[in-house]
Short mmCIF file of C-alpha atoms and ligand atoms in Angstrom, two decimals:
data_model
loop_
_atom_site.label_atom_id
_atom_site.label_comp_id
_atom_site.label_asym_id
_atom_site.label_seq_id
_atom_site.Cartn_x
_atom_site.Cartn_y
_atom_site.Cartn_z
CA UNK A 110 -117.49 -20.70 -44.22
CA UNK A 111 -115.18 -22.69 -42.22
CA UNK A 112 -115.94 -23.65 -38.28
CA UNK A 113 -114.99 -20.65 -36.10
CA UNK A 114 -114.13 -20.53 -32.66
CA UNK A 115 -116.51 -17.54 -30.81
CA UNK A 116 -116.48 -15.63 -27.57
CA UNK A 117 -119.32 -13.09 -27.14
CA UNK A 118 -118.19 -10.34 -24.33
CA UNK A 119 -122.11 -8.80 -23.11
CA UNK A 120 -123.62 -12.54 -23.52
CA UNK A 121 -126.01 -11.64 -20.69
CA UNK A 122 -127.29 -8.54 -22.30
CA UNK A 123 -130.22 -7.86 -25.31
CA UNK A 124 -128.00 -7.67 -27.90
CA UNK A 125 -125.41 -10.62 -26.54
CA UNK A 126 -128.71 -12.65 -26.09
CA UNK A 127 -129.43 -11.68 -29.77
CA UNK A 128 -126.05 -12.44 -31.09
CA UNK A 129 -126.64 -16.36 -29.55
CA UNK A 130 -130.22 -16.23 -31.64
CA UNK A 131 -128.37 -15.17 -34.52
CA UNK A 132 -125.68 -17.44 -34.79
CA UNK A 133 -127.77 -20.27 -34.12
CA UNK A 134 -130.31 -19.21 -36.99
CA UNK A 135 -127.67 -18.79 -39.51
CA UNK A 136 -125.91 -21.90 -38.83
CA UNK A 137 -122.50 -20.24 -38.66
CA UNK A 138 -120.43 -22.81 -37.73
CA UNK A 139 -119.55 -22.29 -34.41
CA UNK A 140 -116.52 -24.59 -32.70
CA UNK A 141 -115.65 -23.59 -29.28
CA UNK A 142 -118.04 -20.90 -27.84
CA UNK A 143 -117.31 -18.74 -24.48
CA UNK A 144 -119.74 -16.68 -22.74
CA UNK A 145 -118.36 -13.81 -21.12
CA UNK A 146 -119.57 -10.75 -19.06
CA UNK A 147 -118.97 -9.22 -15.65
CA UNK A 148 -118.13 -10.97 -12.28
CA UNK A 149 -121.64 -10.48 -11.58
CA UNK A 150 -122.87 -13.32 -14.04
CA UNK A 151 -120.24 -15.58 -13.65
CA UNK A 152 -121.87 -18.67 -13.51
CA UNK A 153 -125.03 -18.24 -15.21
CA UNK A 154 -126.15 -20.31 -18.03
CA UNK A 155 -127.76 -19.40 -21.35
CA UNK A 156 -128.75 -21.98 -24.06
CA UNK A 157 -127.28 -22.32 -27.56
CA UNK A 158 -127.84 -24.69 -29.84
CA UNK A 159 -130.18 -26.65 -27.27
CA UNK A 160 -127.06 -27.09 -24.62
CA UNK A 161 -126.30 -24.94 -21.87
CA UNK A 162 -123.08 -22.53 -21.55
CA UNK A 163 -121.52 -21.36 -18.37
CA UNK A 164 -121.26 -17.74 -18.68
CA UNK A 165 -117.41 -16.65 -17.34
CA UNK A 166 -116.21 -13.36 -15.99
CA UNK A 167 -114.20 -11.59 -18.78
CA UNK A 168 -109.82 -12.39 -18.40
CA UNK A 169 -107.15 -12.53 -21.32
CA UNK A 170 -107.09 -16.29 -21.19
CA UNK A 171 -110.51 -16.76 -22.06
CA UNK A 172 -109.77 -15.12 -25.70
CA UNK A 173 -107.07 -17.64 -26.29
CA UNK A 174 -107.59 -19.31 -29.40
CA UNK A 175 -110.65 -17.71 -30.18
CA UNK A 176 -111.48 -16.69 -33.93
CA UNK A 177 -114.09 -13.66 -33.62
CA UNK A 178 -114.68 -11.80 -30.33
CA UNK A 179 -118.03 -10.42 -30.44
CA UNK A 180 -117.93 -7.27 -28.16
CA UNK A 181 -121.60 -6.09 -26.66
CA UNK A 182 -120.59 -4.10 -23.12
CA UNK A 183 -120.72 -1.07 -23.17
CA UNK A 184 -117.56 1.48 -24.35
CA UNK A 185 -115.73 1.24 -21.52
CA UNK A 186 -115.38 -2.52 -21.62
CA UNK A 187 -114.76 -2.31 -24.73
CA UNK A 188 -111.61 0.56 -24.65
CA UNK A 189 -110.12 -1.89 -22.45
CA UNK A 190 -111.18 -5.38 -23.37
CA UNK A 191 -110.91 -5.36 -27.05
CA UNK A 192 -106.80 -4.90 -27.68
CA UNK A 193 -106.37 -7.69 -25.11
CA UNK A 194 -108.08 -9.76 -27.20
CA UNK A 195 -106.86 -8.83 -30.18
CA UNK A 196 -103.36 -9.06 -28.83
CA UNK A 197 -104.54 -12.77 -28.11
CA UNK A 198 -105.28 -13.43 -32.18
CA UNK A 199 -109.25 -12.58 -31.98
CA UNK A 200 -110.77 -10.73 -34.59
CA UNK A 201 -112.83 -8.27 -32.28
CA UNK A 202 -116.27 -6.93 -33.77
CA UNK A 203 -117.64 -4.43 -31.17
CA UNK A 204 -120.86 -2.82 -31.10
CA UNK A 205 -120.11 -0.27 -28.52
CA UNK A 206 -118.92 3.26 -29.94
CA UNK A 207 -115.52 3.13 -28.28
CA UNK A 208 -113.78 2.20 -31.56
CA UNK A 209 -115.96 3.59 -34.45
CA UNK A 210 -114.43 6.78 -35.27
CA UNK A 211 -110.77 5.49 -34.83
CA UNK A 212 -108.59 5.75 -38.08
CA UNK A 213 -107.34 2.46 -37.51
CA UNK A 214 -110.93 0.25 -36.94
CA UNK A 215 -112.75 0.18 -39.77
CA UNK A 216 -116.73 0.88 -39.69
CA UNK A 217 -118.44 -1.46 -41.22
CA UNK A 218 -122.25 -2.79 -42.61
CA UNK A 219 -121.28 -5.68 -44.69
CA UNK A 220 -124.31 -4.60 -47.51
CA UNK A 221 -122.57 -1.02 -47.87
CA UNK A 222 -118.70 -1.58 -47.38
CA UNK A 223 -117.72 -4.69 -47.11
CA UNK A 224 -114.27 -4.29 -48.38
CA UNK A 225 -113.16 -1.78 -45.29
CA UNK A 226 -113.35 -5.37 -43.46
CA UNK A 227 -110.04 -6.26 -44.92
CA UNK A 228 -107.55 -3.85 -43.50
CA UNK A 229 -108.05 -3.93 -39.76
CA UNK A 230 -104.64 -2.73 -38.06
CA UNK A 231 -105.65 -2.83 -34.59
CA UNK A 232 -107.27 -6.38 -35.17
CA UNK A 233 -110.46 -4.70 -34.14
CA UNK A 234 -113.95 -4.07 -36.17
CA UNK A 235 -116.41 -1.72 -35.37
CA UNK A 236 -120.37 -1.86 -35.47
CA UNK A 237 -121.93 1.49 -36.43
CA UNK A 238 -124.56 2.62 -34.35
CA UNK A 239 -127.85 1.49 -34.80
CA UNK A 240 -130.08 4.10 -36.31
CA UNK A 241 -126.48 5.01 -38.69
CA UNK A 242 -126.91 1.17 -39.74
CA UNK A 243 -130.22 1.72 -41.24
CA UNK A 244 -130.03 4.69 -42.33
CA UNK A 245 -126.95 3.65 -44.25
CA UNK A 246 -128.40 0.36 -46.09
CA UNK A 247 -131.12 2.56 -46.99
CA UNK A 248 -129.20 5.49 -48.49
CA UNK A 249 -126.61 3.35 -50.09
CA UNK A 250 -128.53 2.24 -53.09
CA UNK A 251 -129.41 5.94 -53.83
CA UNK A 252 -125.83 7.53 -53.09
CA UNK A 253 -124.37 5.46 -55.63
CA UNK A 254 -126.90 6.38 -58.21
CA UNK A 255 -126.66 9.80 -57.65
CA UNK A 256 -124.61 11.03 -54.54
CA UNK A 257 -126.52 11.82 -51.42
CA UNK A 258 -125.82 15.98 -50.39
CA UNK A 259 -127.50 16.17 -47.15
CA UNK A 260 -129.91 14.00 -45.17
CA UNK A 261 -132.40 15.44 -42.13
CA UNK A 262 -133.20 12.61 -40.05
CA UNK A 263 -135.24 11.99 -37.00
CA UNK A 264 -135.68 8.68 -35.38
CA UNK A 265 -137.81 6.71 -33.33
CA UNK A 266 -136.26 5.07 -31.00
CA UNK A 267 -136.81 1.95 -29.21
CA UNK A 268 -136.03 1.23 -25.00
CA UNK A 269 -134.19 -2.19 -26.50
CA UNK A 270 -131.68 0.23 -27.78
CA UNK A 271 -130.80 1.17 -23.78
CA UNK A 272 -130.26 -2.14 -22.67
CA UNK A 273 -132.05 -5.12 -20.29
CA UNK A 274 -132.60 -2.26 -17.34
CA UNK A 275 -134.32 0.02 -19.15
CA UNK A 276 -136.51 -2.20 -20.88
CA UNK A 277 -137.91 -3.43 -17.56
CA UNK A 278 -138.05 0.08 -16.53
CA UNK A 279 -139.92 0.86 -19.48
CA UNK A 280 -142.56 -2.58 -18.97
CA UNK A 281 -142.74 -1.13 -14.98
CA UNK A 282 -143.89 2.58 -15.79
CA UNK A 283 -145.93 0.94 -18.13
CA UNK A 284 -147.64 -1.19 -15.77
CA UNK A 285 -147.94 1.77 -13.47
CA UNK A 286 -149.61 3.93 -16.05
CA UNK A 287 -152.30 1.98 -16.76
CA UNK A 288 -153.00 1.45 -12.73
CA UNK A 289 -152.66 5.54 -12.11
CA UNK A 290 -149.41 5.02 -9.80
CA UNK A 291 -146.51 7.21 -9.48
CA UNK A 292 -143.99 5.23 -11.87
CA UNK A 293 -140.16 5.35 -11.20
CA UNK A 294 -137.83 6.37 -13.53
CA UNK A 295 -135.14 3.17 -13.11
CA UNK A 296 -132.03 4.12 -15.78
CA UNK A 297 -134.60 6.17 -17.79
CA UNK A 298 -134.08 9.92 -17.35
CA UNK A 299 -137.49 10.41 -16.38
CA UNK A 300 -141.15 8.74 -17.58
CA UNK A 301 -141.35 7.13 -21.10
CA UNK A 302 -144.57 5.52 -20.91
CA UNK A 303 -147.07 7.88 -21.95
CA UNK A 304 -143.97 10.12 -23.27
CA UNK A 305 -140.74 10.87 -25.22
CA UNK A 306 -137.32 11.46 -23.70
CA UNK A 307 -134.13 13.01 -25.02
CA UNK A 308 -132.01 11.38 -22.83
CA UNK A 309 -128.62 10.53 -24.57
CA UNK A 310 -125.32 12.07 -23.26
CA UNK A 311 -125.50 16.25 -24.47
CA UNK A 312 -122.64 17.75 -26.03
CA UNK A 313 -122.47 21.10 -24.89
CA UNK A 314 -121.03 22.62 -27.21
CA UNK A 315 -122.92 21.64 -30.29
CA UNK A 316 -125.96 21.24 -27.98
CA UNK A 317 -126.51 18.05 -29.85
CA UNK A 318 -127.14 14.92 -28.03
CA UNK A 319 -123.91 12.19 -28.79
CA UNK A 320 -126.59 10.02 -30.26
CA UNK A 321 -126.96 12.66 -32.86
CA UNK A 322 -123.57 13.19 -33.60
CA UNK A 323 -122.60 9.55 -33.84
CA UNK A 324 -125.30 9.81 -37.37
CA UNK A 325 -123.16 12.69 -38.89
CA UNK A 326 -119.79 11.36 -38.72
CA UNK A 327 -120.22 7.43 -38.83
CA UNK A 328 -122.70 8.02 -41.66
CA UNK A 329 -119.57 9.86 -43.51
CA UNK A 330 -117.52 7.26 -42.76
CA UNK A 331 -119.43 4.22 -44.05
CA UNK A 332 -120.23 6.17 -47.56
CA UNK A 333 -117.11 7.14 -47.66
CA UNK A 334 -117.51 11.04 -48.67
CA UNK A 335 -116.80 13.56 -46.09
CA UNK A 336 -118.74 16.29 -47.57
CA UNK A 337 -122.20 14.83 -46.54
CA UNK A 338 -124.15 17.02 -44.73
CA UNK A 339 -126.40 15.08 -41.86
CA UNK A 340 -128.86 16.68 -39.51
CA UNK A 341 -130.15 14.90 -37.17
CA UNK A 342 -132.69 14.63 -33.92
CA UNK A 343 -132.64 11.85 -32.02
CA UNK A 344 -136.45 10.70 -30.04
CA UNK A 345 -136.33 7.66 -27.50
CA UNK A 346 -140.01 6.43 -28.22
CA UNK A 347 -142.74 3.91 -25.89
CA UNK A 348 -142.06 1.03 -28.17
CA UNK A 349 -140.19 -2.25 -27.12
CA UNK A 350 -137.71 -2.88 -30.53
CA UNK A 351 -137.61 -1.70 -33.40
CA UNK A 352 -136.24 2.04 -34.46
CA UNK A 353 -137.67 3.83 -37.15
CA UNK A 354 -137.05 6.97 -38.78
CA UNK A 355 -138.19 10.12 -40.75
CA UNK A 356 -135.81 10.36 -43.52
CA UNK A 357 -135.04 13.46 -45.92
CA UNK A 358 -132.29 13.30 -48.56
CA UNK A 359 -131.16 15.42 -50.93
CA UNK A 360 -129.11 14.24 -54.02
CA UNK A 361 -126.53 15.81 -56.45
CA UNK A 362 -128.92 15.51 -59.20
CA UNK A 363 -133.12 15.36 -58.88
CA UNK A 364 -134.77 11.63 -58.14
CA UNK A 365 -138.18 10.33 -58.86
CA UNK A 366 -139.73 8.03 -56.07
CA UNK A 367 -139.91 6.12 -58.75
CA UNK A 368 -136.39 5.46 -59.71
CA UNK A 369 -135.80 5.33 -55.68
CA UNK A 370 -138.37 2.31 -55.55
CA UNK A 371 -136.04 1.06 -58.86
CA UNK A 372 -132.95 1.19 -57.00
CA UNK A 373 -134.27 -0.23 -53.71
CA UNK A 374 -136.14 -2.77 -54.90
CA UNK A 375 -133.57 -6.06 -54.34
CA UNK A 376 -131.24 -3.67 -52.57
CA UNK A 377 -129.15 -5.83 -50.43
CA UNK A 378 -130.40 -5.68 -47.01
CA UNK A 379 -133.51 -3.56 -47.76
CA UNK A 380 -137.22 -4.82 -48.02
CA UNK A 381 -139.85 -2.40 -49.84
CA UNK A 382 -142.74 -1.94 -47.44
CA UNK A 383 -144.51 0.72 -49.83
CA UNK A 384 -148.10 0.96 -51.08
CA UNK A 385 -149.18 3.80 -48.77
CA UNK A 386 -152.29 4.27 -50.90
CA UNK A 387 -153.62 0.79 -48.96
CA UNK A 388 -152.04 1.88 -45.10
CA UNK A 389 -149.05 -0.52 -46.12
CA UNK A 390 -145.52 1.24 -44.92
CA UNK A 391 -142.95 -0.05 -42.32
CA UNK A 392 -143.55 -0.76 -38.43
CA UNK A 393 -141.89 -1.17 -35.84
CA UNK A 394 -143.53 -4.08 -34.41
CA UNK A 395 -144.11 -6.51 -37.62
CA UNK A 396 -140.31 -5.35 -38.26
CA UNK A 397 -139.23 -6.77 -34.51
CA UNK A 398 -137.46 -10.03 -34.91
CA UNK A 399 -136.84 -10.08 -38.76
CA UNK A 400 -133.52 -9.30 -40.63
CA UNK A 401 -134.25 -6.36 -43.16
CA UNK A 402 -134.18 -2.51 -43.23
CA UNK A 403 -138.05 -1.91 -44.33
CA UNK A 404 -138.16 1.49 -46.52
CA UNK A 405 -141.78 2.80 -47.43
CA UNK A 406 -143.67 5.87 -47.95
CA UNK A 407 -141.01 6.82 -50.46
CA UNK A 408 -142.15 10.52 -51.42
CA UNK A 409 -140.83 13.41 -53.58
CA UNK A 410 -140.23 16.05 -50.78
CA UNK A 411 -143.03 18.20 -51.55
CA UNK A 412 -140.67 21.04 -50.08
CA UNK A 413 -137.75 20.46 -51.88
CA UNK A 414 -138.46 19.47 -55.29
CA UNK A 415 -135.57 16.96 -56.52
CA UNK A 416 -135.34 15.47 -53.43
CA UNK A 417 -137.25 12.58 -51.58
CA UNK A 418 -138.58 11.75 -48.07
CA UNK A 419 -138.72 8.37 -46.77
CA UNK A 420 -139.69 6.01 -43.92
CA UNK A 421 -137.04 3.35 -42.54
CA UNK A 422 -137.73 0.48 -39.89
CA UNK A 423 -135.24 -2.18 -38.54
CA UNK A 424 -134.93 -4.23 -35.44
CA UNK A 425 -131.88 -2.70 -33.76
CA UNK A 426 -131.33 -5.88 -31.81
CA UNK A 427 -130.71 -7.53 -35.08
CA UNK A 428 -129.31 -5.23 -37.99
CA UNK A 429 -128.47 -2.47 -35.53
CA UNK A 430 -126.03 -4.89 -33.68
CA UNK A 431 -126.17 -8.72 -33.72
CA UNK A 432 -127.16 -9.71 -36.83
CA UNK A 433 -124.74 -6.86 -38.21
CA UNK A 434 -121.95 -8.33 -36.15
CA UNK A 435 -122.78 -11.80 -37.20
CA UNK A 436 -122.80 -10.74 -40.65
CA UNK A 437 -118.98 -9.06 -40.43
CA UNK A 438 -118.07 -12.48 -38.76
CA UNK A 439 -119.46 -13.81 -41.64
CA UNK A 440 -117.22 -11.97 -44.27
CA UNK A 441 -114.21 -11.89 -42.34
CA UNK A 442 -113.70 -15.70 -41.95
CA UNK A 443 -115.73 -16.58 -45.40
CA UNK A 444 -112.85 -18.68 -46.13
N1 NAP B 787 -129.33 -2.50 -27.55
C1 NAP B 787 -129.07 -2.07 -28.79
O1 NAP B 787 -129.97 -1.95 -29.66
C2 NAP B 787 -127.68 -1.76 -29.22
C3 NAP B 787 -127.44 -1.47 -30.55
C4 NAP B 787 -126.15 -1.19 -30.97
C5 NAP B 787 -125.14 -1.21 -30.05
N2 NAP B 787 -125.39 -1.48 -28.75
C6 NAP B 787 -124.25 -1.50 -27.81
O2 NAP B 787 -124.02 -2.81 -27.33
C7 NAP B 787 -123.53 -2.76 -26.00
C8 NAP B 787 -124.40 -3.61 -25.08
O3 NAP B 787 -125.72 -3.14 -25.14
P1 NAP B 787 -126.95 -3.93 -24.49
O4 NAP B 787 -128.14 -3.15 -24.92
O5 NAP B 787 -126.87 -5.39 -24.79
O6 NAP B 787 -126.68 -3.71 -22.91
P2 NAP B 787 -127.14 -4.57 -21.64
O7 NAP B 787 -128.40 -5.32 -21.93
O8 NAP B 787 -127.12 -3.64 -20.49
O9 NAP B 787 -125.97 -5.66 -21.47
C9 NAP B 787 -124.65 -5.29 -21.11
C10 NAP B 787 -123.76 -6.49 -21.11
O10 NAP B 787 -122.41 -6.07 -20.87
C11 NAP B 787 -121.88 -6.80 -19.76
N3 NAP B 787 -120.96 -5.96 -18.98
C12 NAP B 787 -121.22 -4.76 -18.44
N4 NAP B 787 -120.12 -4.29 -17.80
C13 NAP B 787 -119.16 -5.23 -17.98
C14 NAP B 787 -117.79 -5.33 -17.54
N5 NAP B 787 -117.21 -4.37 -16.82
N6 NAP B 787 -117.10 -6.43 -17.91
C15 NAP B 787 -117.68 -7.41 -18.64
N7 NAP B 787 -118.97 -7.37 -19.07
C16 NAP B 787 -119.68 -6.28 -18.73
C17 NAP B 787 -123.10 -7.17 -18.93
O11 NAP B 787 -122.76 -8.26 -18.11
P3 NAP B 787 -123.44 -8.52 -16.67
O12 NAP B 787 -124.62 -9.43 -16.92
O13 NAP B 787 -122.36 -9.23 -15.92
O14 NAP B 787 -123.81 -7.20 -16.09
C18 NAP B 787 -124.08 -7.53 -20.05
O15 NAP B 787 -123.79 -8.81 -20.56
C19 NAP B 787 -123.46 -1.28 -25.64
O16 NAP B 787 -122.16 -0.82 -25.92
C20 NAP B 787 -124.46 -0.65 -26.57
O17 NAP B 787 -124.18 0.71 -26.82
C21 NAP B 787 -126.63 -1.77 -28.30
#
């Protein structure tokens, strides 16, 4: 890969933090790097590479001459950030959803479709959503053996997903649970220690959450086939990182969990975690920090003979976002 010159938009945030962790643990040649976020960082300093980088309030100039634009701040930023750097030459990856669904931005997990990389007429890549990135390098194996129908998924999600505030909201009600206090809500929509929220933005007419809906149609869009149906349900759980998820697919023709284990085994991306008879499966925490999807308790669906049920773990800080991103960087400018 040859040297590249990066700007990361978010730097301050979990997954801008993670996309410095990444880059530095891949060795992707990195030339020039600029650290961007809001006015109200300006100034700060965060370490790469064992030197430390003056983080700079976001303008046009600062994407001058840059190769990839890594984009981690939120939609908004990104609606209006991302063709100002593009119109500067960058190659913008962004992880917010501003993009995904966008004709012209292609959706991309560089295990399932790498090749959508390639044509990119607004200059701009998207990052599916986290729990859609798992679920995808999952599925992938299995929908090109034998065409996935309709999946019912429910995740677990973790408070990284929401960003540096609620985490510390999170560690805070926490804290006062244990102690018997009153605990604050913070950005949380109410108490998640000792609980589950639903909190995503609704969408009233569907009365799905967005979270939800983002699985149906970005799921479609990375597998390319329109006609799979998705139903999701979407569970913000107690746990620091890590999402996992209850998966149920359906196929065009019956599968073993036998040929599933076949065709996952050495799947790019994926890492069997599956000898249930012992207690071994995927979990949130030994996933944390590490780059796989972890897929276990693969089961024929006992209520739907033909089809399977299965269990899928992944550090969204990592595969959900950064080390996706990284990994599109990767491909783009591999030579
Ligand atoms: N966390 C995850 O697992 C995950 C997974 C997939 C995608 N994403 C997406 O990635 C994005 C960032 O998520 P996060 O969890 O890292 O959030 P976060 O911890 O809250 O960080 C947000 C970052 O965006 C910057 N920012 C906010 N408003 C800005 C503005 N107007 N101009 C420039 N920079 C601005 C912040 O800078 P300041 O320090 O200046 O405030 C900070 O660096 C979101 O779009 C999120 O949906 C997150």
């Amino acid at each position: 890969m040859r040297s590249i010159d990066v700007a990361i938009l978010g730097a301050t945030g979990v997954v801008g933090r993670e996309m410095l962790r990444v880059l530095e643990q891949r060795e992707v040649p990195v030339g020039r790097l600029k650290l961007l976020a809001s006015p109200r960082s300006a100034g700060a300093t965060l370490s790469f590479r064992g030197r430390e980088h003056t983080v700079e309030a976001v303008t046009d100039e600062a994407f001058q001459g840059i190769d990839a634009a890594l984009f981690s701040a939120g939609a908004g930023t990104s609606r209006e950030w991302a063709p100002r750097a593009a119109a500067r030459g960058a190659v913008v990856i962004d992880n917010s959803s501003a993009w995904r669904m966008d004709d012209a931005v292609p959706l991309v997990v560089p295990e399932v479709n790498p090749d959508a990389a390639r044509e990119r007429p607004r200059g701009i890549i998207a990052n599916p959503n986290c729990s859609t990135i798992q679920l995808v390098v999952a599925l992938a194996p299995l929908h090109r053996a034998a065409r996935v129908r309709r999946i019912v998924v429910a995740t677990y999600q973790a408070i990284s997903g929401a960003g540096i505030e609620a985490v510390r909201a999170l560690e805070a009600q926490q804290r006062a649970l244990v102690a018997g206090e009153p605990a604050e809500p913070g950005p949380l929509s109410g108490q998640l220690a000792g609980n589950l929220l639903m909190h995503w933005k609704r969408d009233t007419a569907s009365g799905y959450q967005e979270e939800e809906l983002k699985m149906v149609h970005e799921t479609r869009k990375i597998l390319g086939d329109a006609e799979i149906r998705v139903s999701p349900t979407a569970v913000r759980v107690p746990v620091l990182n890590a999402h996992s998820e209850a998966v149920t697919v359906e196929l065009a023709r019956p599968m073993t969990a036998t040929e599933a284990r076949t065709l996952l085994t050495g799947a790019p991306g994926v890492e069997l975690v599956d000898d249930f008879a012992n207690g071994v499966y995927p979990q949130p925490l030994a996933a944390s920090g590490r780059d796989p999807v972890y897929v276990g308790r693969i089961r024929e669906d006992v209520g739907n003979p033909g089809g399977l049920q299965l269990w899928v773990v992944a550090d969204n800080l990592r595969k959900g976002a950064a080390l996706n991103a990284v990994q599109i960087a990767e491909l783009v400018f591999a030579s």
